[in-house]
PDB file of C-alpha atoms in Angstrom:
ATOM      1  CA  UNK A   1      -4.837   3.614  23.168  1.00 46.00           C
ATOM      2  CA  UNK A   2      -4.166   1.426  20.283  1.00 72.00           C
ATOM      3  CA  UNK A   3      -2.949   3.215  17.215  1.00 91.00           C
ATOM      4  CA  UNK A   4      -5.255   3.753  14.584  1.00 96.00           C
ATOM      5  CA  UNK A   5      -3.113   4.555  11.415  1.00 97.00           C
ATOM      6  CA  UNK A   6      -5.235   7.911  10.530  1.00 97.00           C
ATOM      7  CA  UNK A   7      -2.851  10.886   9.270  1.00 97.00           C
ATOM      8  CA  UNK A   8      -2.270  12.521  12.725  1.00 96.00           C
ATOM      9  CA  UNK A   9      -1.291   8.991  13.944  1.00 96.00           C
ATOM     10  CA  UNK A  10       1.064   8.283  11.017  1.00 97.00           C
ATOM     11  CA  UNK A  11       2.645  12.233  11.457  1.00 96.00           C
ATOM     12  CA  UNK A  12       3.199  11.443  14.829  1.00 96.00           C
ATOM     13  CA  UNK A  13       4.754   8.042  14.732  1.00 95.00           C
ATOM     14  CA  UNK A  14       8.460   7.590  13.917  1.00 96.00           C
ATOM     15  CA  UNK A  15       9.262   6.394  10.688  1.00 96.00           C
ATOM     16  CA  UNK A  16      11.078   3.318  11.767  1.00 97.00           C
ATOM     17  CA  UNK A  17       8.202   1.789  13.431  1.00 96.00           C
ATOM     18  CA  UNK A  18       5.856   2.627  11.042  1.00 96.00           C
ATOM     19  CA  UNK A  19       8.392   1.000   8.498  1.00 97.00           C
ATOM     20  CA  UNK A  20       8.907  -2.152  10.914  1.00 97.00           C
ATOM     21  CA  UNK A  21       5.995  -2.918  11.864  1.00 96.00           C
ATOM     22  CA  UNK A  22       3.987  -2.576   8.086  1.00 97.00           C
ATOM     23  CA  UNK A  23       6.963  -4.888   7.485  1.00 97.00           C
ATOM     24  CA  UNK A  24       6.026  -7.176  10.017  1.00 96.00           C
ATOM     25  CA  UNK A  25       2.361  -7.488   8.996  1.00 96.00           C
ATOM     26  CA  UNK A  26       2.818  -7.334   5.681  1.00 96.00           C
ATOM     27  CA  UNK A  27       5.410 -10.503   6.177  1.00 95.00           C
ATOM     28  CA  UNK A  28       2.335 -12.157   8.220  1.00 95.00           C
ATOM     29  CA  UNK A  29      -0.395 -11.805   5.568  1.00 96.00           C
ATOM     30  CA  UNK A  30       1.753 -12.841   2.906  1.00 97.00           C
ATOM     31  CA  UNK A  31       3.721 -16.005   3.206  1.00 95.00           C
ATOM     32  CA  UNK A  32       7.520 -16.488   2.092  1.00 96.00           C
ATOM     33  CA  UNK A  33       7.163 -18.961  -0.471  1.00 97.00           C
ATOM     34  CA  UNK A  34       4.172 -16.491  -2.062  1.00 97.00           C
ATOM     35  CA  UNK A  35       6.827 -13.778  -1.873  1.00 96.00           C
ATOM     36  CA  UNK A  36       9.474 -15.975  -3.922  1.00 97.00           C
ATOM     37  CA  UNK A  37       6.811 -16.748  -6.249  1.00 96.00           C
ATOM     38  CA  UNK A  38       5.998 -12.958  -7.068  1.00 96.00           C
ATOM     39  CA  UNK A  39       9.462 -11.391  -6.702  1.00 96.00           C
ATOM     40  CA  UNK A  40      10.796 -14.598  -9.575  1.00 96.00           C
ATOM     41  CA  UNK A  41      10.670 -13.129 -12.727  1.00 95.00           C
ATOM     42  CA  UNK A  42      11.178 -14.673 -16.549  1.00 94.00           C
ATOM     43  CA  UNK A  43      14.101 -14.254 -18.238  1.00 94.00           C
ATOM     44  CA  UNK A  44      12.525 -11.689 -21.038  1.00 94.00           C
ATOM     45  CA  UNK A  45      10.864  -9.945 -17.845  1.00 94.00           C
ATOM     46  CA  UNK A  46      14.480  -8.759 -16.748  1.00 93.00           C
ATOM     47  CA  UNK A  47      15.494  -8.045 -20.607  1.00 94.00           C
ATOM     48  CA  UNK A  48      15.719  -4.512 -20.352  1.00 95.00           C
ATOM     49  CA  UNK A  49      15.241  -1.886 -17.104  1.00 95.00           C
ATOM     50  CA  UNK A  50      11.900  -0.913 -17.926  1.00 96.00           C
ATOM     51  CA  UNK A  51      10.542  -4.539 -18.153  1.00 95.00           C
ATOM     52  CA  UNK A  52      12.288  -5.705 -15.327  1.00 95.00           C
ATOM     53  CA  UNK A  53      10.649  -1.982 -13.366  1.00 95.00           C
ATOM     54  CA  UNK A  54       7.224  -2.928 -14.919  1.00 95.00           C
ATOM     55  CA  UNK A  55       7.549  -6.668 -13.402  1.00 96.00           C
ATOM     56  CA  UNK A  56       8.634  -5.454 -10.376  1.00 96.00           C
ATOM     57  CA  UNK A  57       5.709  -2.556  -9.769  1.00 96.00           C
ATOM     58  CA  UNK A  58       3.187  -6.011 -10.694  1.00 96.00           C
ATOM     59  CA  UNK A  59       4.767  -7.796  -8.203  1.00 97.00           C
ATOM     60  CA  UNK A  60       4.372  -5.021  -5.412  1.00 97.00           C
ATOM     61  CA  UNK A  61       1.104  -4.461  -6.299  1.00 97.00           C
ATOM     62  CA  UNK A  62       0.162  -8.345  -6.283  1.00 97.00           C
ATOM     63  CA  UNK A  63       2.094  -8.490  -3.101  1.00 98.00           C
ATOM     64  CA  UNK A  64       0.057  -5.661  -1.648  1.00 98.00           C
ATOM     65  CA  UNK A  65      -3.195  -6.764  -2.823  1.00 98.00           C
ATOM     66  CA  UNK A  66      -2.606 -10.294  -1.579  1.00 98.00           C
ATOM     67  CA  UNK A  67      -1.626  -8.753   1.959  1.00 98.00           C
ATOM     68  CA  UNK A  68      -4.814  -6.527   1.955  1.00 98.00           C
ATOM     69  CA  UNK A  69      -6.963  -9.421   0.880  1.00 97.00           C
ATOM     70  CA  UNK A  70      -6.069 -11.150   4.123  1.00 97.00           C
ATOM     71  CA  UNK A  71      -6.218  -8.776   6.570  1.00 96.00           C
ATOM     72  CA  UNK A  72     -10.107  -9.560   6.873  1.00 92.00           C
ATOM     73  CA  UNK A  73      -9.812 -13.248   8.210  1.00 94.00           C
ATOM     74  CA  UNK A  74      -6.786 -12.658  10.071  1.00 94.00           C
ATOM     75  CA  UNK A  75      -8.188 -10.252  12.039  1.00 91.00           C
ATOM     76  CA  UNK A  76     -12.003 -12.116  12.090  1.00 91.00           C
ATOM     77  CA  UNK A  77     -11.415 -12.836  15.585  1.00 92.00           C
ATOM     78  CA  UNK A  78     -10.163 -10.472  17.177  1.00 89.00           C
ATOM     79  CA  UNK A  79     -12.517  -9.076  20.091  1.00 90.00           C
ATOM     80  CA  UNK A  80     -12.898  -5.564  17.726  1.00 92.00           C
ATOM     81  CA  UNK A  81     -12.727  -7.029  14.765  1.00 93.00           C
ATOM     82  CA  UNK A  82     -14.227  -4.226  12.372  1.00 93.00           C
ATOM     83  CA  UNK A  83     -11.632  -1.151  14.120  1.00 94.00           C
ATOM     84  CA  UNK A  84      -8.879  -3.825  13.618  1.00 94.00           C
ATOM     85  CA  UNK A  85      -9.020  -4.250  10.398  1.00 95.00           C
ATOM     86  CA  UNK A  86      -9.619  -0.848   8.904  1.00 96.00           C
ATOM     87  CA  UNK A  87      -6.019  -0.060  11.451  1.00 96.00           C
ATOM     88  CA  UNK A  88      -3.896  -2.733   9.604  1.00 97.00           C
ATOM     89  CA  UNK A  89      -6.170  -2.018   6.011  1.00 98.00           C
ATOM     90  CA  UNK A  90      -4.765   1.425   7.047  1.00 98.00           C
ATOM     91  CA  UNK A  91      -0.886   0.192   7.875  1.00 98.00           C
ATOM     92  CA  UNK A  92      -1.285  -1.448   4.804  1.00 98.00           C
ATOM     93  CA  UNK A  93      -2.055   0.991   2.526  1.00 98.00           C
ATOM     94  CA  UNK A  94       0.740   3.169   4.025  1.00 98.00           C
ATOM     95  CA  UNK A  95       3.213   0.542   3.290  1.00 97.00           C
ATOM     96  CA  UNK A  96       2.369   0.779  -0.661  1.00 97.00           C
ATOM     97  CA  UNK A  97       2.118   4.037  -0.732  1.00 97.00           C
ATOM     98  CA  UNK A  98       5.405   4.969   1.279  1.00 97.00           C
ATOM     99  CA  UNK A  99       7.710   1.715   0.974  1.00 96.00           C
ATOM    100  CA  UNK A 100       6.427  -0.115  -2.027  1.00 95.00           C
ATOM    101  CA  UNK A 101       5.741   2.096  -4.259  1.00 95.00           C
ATOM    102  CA  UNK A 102       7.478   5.587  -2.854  1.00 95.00           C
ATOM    103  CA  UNK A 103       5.166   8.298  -3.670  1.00 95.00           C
ATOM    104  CA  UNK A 104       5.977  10.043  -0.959  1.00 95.00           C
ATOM    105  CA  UNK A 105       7.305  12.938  -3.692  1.00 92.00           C
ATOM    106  CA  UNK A 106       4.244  12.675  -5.873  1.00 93.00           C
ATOM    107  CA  UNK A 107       1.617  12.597  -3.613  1.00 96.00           C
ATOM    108  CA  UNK A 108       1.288  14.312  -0.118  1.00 96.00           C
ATOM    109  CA  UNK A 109       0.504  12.041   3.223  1.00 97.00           C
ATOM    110  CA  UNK A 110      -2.702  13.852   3.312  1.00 97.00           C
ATOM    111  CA  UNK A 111      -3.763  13.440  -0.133  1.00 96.00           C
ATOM    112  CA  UNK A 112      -2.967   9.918   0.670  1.00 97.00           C
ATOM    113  CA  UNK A 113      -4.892   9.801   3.874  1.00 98.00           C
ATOM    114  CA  UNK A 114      -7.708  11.601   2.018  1.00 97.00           C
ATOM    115  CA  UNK A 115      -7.964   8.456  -0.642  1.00 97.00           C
ATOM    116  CA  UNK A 116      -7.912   5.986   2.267  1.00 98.00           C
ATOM    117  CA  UNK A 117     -10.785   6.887   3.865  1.00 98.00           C
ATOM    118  CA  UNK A 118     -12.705   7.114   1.219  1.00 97.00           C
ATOM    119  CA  UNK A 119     -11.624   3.450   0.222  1.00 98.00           C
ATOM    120  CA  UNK A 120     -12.275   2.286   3.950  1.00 97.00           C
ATOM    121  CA  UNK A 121     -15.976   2.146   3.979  1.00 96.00           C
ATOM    122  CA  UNK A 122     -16.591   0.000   0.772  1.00 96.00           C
ATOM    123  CA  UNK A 123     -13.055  -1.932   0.990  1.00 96.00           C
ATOM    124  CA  UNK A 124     -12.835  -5.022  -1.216  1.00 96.00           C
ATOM    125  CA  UNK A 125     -12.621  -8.500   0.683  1.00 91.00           C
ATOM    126  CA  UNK A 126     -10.574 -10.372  -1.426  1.00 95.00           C
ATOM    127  CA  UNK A 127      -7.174 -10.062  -3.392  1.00 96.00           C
ATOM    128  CA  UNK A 128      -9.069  -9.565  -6.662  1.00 97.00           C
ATOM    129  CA  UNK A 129     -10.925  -6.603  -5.648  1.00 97.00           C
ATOM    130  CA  UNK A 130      -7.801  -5.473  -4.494  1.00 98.00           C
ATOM    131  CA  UNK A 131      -5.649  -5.767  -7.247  1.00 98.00           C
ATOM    132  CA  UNK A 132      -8.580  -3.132  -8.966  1.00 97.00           C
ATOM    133  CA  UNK A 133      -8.670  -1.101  -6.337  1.00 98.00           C
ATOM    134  CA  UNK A 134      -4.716  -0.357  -5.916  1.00 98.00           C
ATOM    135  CA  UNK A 135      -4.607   0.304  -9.669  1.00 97.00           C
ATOM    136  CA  UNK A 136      -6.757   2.619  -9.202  1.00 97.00           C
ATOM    137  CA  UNK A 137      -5.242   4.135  -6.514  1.00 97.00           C
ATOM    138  CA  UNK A 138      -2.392   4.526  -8.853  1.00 96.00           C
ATOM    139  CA  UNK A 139      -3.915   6.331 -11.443  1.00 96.00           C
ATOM    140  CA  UNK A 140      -5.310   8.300  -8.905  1.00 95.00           C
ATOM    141  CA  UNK A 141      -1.929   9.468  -7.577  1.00 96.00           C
ATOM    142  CA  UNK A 142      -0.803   9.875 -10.959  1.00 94.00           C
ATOM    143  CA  UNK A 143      -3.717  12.670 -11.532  1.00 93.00           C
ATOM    144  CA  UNK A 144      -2.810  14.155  -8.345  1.00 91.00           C
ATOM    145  CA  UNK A 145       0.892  14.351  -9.392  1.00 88.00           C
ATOM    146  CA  UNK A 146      -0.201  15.652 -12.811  1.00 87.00           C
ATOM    147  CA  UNK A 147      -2.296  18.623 -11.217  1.00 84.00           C
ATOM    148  CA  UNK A 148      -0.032  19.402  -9.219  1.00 79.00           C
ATOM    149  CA  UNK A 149       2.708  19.319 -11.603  1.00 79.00           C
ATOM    150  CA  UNK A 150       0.420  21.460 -13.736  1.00 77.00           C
ATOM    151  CA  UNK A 151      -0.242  23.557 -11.121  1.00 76.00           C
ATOM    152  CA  UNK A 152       3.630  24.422 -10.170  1.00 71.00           C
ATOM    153  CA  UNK A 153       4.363  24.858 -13.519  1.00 72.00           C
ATOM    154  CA  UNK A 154       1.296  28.037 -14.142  1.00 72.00           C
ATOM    155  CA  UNK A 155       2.895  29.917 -11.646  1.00 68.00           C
ATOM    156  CA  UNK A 156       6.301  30.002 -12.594  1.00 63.00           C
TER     157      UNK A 156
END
């Protein structure tokens, strides 16, 4: 059985491989000399530690929008084309929400799992729609964070 990136399967699977393998696709959708491009910043980008943070989080995003926007036609033909690409739009996603962007402490794998699927059925095609779509992913996590923050804080 082929693993399908779904919260029990990303509970269930070590770290590592989860970490290694995103890596490895991630690497494949998005070429090196893309990478360099995105992860070379301006001079007054690196100025002070929040612009160079702010440059970085674009790039990661960009990075992880690009990599989503491919996953489509590299994965076109394949003989289950459809189930393969919502697994590695899947991977994907867990990559920026885990590795890239660490949110691991702000939002739970769940809540995270929960925002996926709902993305899945109506997922963009291209990097564009992606770039949109993670954004809003992020303010989405920020709510969550805020509610919950919120909702620590009442019962104290």
């Amino acid at each position: 059985m082929q693993r399908d990136y779904t919260l029990n399967c990303l509970l269930t699977m070590p770290r590592h491989e989860l970490e290694e393998f995103s890596q490895r696709i991630l690497s494949r959708m998005v070429p090196e000399e893309v990478m360099e491009e995105l992860f070379t910043f301006e001079p007054e980008e690196t100025q002070t530690a929040d612009r160079l943070r702010s440059a970085q989080f674009d790039a990661m995003l960009r990075m992880s929008a690009i990599a989503l926007g491919e996953v489509s036609a590299a994965f076109a033909d394949s003989a289950q084309a459809t189930q393969n690409t919502e697994r590695m739009t899947r991977l994907l996603l867990w990559h920026f929400y885990a590795i890239a962007f660490q949110l691991e402490a702000a939002v739970t794998l769940e809540q995270h799992c929960e925002a996926v699927e709902n993305i899945l059925p109506n997922a963009p095609k291209d990097t564009f729609g992606w770039i949109k779509t993670l954004t809003d992913l992020l303010h989405h996590y920020a709510s969550l964070n805020d509610n919950q923050q919120d909702n620590a804080s009442s019962s104290l």
